[in-house]
Short mmCIF file of C-alpha atoms and ligand atoms in Angstrom, two decimals:
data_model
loop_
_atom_site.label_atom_id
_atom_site.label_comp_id
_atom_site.label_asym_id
_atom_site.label_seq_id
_atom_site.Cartn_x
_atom_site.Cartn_y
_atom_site.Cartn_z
CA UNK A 1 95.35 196.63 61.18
CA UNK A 2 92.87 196.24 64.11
CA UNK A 3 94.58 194.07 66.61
CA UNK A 4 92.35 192.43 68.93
CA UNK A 5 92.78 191.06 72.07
CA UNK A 6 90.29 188.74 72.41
CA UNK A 7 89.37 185.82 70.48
CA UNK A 8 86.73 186.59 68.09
CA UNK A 9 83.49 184.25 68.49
CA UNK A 10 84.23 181.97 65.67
CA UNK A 11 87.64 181.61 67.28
CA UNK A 12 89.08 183.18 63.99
CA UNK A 13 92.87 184.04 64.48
CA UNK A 14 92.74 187.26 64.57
CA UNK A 15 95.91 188.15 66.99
CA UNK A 16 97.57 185.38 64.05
CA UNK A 17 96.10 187.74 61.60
CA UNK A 18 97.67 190.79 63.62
CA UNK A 19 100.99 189.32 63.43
CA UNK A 20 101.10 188.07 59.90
CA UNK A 21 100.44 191.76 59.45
CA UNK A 22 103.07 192.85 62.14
CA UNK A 23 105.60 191.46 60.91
CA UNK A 24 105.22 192.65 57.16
CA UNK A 25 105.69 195.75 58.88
CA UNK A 26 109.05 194.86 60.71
CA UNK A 27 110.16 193.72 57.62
CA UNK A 28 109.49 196.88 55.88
CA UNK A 29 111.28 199.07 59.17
CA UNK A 30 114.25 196.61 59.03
CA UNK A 31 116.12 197.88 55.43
CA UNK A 32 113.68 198.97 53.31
CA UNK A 33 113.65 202.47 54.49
CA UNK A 34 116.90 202.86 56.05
CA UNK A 35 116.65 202.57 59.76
CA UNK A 36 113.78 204.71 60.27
CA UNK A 37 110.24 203.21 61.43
CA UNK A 38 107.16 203.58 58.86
CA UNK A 39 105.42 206.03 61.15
CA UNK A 40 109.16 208.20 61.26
CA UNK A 41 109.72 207.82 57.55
CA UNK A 42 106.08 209.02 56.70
CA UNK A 43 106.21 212.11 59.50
CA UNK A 44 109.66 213.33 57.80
CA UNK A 45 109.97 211.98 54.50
CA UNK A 46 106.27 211.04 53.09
CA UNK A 47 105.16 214.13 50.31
CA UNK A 48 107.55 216.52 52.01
CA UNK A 49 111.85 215.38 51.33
CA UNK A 50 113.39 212.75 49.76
CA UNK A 51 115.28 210.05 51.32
CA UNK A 52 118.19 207.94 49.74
CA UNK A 53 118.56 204.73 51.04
CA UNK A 54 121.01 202.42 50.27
CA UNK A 55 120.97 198.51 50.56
CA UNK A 56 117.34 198.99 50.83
CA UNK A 57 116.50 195.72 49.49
CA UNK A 58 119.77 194.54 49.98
CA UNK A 59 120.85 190.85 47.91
CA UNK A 60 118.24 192.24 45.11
CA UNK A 61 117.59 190.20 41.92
CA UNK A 62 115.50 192.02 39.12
CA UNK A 63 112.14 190.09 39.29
CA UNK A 64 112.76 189.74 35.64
CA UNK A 65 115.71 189.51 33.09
CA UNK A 66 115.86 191.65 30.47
CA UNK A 67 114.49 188.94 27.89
CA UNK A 68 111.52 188.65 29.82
CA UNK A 69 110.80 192.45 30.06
CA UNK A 70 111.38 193.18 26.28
CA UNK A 71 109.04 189.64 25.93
CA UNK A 72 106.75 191.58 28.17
CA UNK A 73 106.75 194.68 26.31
CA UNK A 74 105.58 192.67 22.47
CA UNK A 75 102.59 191.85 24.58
CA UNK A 76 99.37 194.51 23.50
CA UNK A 77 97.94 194.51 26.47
CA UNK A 78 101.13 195.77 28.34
CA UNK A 79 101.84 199.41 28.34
CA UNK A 80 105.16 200.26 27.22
CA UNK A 81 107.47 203.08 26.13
CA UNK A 82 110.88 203.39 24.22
CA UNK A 83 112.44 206.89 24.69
CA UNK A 84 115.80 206.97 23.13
CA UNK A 85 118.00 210.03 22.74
CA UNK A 86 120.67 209.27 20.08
CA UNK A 87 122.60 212.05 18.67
CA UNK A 88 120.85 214.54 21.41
CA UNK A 89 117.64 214.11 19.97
CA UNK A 90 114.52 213.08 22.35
CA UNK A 91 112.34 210.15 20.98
CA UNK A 92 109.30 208.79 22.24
CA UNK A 93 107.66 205.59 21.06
CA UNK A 94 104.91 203.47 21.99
CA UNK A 95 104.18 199.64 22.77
CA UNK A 96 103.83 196.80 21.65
CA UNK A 97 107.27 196.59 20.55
CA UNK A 98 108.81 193.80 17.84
CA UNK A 99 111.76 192.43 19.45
CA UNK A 100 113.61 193.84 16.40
CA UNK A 101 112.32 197.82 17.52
CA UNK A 102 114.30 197.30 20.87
CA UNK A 103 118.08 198.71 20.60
CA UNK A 104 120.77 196.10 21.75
CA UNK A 105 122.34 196.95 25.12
CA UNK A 106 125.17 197.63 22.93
CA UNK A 107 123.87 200.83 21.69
CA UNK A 108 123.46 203.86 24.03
CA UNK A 109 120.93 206.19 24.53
CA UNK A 110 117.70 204.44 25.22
CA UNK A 111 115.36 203.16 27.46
CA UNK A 112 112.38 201.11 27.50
CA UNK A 113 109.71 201.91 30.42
CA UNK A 114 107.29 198.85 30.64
CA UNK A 115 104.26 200.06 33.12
CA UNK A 116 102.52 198.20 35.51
CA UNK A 117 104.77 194.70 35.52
CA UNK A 118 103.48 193.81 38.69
CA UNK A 119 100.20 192.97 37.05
CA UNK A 120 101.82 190.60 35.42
CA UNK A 121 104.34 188.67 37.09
CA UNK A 122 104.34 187.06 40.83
CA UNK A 123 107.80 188.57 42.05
CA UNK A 124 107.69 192.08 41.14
CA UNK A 125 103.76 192.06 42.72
CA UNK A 126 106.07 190.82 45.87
CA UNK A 127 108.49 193.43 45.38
CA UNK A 128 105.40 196.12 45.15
CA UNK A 129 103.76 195.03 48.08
CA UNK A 130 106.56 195.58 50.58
CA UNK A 131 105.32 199.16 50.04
CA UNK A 132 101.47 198.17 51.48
CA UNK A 133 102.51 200.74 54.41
CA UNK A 134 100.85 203.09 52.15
CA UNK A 135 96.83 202.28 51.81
CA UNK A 136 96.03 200.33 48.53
CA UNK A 137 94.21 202.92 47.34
CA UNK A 138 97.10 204.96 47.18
CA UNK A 139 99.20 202.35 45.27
CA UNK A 140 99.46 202.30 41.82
CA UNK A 141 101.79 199.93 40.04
CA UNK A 142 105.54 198.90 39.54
CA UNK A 143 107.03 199.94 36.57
CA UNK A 144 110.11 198.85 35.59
CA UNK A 145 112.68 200.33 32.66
CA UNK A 146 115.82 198.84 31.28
CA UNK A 147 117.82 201.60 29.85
CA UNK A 148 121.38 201.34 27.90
CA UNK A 149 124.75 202.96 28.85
CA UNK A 150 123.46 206.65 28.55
CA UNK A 151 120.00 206.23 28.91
CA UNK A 152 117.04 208.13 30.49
CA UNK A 153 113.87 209.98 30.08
CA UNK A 154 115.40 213.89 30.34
CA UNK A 155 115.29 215.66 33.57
CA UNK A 156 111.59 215.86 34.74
CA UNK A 157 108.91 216.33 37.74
CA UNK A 158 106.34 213.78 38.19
CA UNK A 159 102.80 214.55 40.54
CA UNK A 160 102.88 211.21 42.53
CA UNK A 161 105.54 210.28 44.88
CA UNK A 162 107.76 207.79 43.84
CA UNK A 163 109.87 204.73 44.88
CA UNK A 164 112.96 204.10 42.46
CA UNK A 165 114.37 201.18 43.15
CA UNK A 166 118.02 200.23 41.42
CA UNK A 167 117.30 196.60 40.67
CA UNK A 168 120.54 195.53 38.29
CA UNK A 169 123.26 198.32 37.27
CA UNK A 170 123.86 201.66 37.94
CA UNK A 171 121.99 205.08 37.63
CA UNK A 172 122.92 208.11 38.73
CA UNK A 173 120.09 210.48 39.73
CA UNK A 174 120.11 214.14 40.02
CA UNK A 175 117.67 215.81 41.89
CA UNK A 176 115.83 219.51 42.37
CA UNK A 177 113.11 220.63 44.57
CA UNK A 178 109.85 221.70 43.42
CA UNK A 179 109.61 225.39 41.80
CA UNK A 180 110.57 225.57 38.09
CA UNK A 181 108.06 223.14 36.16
CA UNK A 182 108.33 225.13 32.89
CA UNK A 183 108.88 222.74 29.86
CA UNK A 184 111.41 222.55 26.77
CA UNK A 185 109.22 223.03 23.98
CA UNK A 186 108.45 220.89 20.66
CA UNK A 187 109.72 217.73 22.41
CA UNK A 188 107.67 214.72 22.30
CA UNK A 189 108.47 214.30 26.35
CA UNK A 190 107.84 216.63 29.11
CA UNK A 191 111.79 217.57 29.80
CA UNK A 192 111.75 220.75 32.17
CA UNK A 193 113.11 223.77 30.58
CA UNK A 194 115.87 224.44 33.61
CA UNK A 195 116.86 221.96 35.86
CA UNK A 196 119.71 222.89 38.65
CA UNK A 197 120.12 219.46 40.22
CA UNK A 198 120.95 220.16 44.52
CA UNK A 199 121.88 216.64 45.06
CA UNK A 200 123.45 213.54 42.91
CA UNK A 201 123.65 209.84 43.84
CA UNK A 202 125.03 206.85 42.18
CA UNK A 203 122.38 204.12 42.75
CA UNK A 204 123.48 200.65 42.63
CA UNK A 205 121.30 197.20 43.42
CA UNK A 206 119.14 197.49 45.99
CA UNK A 207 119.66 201.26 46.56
CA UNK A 208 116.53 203.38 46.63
CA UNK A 209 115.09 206.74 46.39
CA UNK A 210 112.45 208.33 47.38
CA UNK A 211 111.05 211.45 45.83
CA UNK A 212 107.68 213.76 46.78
CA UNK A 213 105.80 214.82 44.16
CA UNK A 214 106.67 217.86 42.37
CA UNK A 215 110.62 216.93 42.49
CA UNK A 216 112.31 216.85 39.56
CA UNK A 217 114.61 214.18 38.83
CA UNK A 218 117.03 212.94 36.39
CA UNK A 219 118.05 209.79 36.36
CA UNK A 220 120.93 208.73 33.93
CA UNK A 221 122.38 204.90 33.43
CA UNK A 222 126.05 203.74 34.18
CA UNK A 223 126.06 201.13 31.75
CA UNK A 224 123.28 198.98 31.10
CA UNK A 225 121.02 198.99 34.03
CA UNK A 226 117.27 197.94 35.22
CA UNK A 227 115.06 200.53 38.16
CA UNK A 228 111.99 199.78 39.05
CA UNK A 229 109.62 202.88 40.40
CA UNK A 230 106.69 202.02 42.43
CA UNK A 231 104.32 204.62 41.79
CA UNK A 232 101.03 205.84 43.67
CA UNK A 233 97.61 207.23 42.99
CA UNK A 234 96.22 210.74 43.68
CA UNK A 235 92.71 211.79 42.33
CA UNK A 236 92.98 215.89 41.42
CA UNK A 237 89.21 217.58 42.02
CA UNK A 238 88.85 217.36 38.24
CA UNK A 239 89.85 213.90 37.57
CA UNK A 240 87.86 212.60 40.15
CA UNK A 241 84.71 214.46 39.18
CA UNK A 242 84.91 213.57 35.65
CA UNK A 243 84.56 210.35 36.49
CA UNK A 244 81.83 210.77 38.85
CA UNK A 245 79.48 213.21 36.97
CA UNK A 246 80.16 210.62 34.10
CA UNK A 247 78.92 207.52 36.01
CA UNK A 248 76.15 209.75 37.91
CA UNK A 249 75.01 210.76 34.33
CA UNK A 250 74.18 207.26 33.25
CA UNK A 251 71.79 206.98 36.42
CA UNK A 252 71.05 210.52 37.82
CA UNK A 253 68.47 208.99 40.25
CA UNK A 254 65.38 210.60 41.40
CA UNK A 255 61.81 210.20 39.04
CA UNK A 256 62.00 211.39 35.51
CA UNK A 257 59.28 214.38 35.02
CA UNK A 258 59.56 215.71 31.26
CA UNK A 259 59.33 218.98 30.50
CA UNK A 260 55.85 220.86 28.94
CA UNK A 261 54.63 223.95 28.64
CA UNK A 262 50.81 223.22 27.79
CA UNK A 263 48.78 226.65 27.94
CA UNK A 264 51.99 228.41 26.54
CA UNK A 265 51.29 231.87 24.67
CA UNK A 266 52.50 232.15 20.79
CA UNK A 267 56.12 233.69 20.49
CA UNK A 268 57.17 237.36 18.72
CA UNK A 269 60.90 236.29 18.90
CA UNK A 270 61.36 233.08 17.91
CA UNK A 271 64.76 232.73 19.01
CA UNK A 272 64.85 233.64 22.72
CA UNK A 273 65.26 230.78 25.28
CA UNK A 274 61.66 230.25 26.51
CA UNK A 275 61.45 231.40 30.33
CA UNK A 276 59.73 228.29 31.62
CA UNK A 277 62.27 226.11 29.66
CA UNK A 278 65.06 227.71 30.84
CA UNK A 279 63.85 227.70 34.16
CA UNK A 280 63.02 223.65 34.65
CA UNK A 281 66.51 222.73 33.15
CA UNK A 282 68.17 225.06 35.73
CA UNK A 283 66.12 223.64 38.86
CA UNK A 284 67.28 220.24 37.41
CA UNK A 285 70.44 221.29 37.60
CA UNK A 286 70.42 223.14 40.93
CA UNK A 287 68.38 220.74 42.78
CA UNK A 288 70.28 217.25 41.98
CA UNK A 289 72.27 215.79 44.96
CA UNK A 290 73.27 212.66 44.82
CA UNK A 291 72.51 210.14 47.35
CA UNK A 292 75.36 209.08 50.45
CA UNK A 293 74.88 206.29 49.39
CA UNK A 294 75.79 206.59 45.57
CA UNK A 295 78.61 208.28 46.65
CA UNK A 296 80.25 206.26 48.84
CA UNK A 297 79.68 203.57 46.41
CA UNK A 298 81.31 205.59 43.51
CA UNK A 299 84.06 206.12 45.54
CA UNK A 300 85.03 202.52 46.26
CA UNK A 301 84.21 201.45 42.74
CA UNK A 302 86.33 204.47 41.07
CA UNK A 303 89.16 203.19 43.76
CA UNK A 304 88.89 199.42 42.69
CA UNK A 305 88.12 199.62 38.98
CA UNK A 306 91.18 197.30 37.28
CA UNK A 307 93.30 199.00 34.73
CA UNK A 308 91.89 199.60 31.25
CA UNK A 309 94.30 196.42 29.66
CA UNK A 310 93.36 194.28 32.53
CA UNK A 311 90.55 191.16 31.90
CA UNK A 312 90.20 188.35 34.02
CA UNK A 313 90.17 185.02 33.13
CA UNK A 314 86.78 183.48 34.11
CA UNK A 315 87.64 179.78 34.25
CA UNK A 316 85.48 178.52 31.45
CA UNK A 317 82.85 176.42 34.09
CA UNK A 318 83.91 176.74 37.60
CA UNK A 319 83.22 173.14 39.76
CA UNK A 320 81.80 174.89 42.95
CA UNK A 321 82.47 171.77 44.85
CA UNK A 322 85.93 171.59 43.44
CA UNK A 323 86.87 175.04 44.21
CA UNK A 324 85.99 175.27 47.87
CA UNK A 325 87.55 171.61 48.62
CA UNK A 326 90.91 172.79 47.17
CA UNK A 327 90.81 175.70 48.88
CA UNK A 328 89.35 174.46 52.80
CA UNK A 329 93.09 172.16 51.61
CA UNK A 330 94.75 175.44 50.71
CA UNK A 331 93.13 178.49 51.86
CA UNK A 332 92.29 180.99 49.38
CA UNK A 333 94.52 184.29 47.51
CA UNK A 334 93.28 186.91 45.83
CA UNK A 335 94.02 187.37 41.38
CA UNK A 336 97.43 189.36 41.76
CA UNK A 337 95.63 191.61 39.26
CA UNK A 338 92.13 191.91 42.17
CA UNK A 339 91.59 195.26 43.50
CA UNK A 340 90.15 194.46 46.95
CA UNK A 341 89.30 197.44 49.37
CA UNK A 342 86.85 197.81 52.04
CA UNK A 343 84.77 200.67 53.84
CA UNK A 344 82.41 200.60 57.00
CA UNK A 345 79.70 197.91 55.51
CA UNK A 346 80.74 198.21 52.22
CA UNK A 347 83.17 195.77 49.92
CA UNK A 348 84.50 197.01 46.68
CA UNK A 349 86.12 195.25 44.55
CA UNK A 350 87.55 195.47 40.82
CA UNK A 351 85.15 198.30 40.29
CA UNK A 352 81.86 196.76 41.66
CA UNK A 353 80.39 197.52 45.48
CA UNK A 354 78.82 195.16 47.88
CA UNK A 355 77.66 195.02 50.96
CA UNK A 356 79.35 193.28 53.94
CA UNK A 357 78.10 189.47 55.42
CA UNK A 358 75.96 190.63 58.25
CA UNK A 359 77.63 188.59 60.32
CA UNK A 360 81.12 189.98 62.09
CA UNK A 361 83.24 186.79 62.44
CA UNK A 362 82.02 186.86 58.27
CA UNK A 363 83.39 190.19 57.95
CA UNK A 364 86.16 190.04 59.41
CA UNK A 365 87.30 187.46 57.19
CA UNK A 366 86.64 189.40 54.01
CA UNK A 367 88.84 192.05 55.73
CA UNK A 368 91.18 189.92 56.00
CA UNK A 369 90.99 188.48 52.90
CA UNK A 370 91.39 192.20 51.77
CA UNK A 371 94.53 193.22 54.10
CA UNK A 372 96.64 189.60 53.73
CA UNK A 373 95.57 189.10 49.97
CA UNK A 374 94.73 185.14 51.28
CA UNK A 375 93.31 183.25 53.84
CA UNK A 376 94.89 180.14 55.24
CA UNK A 377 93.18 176.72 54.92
CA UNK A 378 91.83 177.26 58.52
CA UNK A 379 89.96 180.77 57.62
CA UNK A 380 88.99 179.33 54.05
CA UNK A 381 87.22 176.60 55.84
CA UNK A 382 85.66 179.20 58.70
CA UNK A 383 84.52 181.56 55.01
CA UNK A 384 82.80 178.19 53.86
CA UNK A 385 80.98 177.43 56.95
CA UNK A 386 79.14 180.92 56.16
CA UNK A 387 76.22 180.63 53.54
CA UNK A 388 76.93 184.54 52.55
CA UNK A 389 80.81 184.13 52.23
CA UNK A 390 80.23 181.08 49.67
CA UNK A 391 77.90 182.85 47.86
CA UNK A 392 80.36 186.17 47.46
CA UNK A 393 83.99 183.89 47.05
CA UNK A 394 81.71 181.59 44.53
CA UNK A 395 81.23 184.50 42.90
CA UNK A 396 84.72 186.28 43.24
CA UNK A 397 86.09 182.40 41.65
CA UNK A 398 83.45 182.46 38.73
CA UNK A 399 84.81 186.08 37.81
CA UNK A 400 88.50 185.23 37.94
CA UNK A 401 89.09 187.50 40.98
CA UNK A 402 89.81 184.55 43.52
CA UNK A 403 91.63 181.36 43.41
CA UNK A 404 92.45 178.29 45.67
CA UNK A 405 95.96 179.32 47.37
CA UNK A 406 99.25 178.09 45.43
CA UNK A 407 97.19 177.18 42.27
CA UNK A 408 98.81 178.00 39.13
CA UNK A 409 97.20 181.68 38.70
CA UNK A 410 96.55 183.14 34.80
CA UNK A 411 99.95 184.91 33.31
C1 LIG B 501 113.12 205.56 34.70
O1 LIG B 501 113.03 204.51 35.33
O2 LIG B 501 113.92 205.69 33.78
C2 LIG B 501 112.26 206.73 35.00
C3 LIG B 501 111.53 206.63 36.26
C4 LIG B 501 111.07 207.98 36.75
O3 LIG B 501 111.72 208.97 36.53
O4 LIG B 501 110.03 208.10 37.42
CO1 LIG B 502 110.01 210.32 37.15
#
């Protein structure tokens, strides 16, 4: 992200690290979005048309078959949906699913949505991250449905932008731009009320489509088929202040003064507010800021806290010495399930906030540690060399949020 031209003091690779990142862009300009550049797709496309492109991803294989999806789907920690529509009537049902609730393939009518599969397997996390064009703060997840001859979830709008990606079969998608978001009524889905599709594709593997917010879409399967929709994140005023007010509550800040009201007069009307009461709370109220500082650490926890079904797997007694010789052999890569960001002086990561090694060559790694998801052997051995680094990775290891590259990671 920040080329540099000159070596860095501890002779740490960053034009290496410039490339490694270079060319995940190229890669991404190449297919994936038809001919155009990033910057050309996000100045005409990006929240403002949608683009069809086909052979995006061209000799696509579904990261998973559709055993391991419907496995993935009995598993209670893994968000899933089954919306089926037989004999014209909408259906909505929640995960875990018994491998007996899921319709055969031969049956019409139904799909099952499984959210967020890039948590847990290697290849669709792959498949996800060829869309790190867009910040990771923006990115949400990949999930991935497997619908029967037939089968969809009704036409509808969604408010994030949207990646669908055809990844085995075919789907035809129907699309309308934003204006009527009125709903059919009584239906356990939100299916819009009108929907006057403007444009109609046949998607086969490796096709994709992309599609602003507010769009609505219908997407309908050709036979059995698998799409995979990479979604993103967008905090609305409310949602975001929810959270913060919450989190702010539990710590206001500031000294604690109760209130009294010693030298008080006796009452006539018992039930008015007392002035003086009334008037501390409100000053309370009207007078609490929060700090910069709380706030810029709010926002980098809020960005990195992991999913609510997500828990690390703290190896059970972590061999410090162990760890960091596997890893000088291997370098190191970040839990697929590690949200990782970084701000000025300030690391966040899976919902906690800390500050940056005071040393640059130090931070630099950690930034790159952020960007590339890993550090090679040669930058794992640099991080070691720096007392602050082994302290924070140690720590990142003992949590489950770091691992020696190419070791076998948790499920
Ligand atoms: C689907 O994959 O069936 C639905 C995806 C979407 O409409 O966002
Ligand atoms: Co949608």
């Amino acid at each position: 992200m920040h080329p540099q031209s000159k070596p860095s003091p501890t002779g740490l690779p960053t034009t290496r690290t410039a490339r490694r990142q270079g060319s995940r862009a190229a890669r991404a300009d190449a297919t994936l979005l038809g001919g155009l550049s990033v910057d050309e797709f996000l100045r005409i496309h990006w929240q403002r048309e949608p683009l069809l492109v086909r052979a995006a991803l061209p000799d696509i294989k579904p990261p998973l078959d559709t055993q391991a999806l419907i496995e993935l789907a009995q598993d209670d920690s893994v968000q899933s949906r089954l919306v089926t529509s037989f004999s014209g009537r909408w259906q909505l049902a929640h995960g875990p699913f018994e491998p007996d609730q899921v319709p055969s393939l031969r049956q019409s009518r139904w799909t099952l949505l499984v959210q967020a599969v890039n948590l847990h397997d290697d290849c669709t996390n792959k498949l996800m991250s060829r869309f790190r064009f867009i910040p990771d703060a923006r990115l949400d997840d990949l999930m991935i449905s497997l619908a029967a001859n037939q089968g969809g979830v009704g036409p509808h709008l969604d408010s994030y932008d949207v990646f669908l990606v055809q990844l085995w079969g075919k789907r035809r998608w129907r699309i309308a731009p934003p204006g009527n978001d009125r709903l059919k009524p009584g239906l356990p889905l939100k299916i819009l009320a009108q929907f006057e599709p403007t444009q109609e594709w046949l998607l086969e593997p490796g096709d994709m489509l992309y599609l602003p917010p507010g769009w609505a879409h219908d997407g309908i399967a050709e036979g059995p088929c698998m799409t995979g929709s990479v979604g993103f994140r967008a905090p609305s005023r409310h949602e975001f202040l929810r959270e913060f007010l919450a989190d702010a509550a539990e710590s206001p800040g500031g000294p604690d003064p109760r209130f009294g009201d010693r030298g008080r007069s006796r009452t006539a009307r018992a039930a008015e507010v007392p002035v003086g009461l009334h008037r501390q709370m409100r000053r309370w109220a009207l007078d609490w800021r929060p700090t910069e500082k709380s706030v810029n650490d709010f926002i980098g926890r809020f960005l990195t806290e992991p999913a609510a079904n997500v828990f690390f797997d703290a190896p059970p007694r972590l061999n410090e010495a162990r760890f960091f010789e596997a890893s000088r052999r291997a370098g190191f890569q970040l839990d697929r399930r590690t949200r990782l960001l970084y701000r000025a002086s300030r690391f966040h990561i899976n919902g906690e906030s800390v500050a940056a090694p005071r040393l640059r060559p130090a931070r630099k790694l950690l930034q790159t540690l952020a960007d590339l998801r890993e550090l090679t052997a040669h930058e794992a051995g640099q991080a070691i060399a720096n007392s602050e680094l082994t302290q924070l990775l140690g720590d990142w290891a003992r949590a489950g949020w770091l691992h020696p590259a190419n070791s076998r990671m948790p499920p």
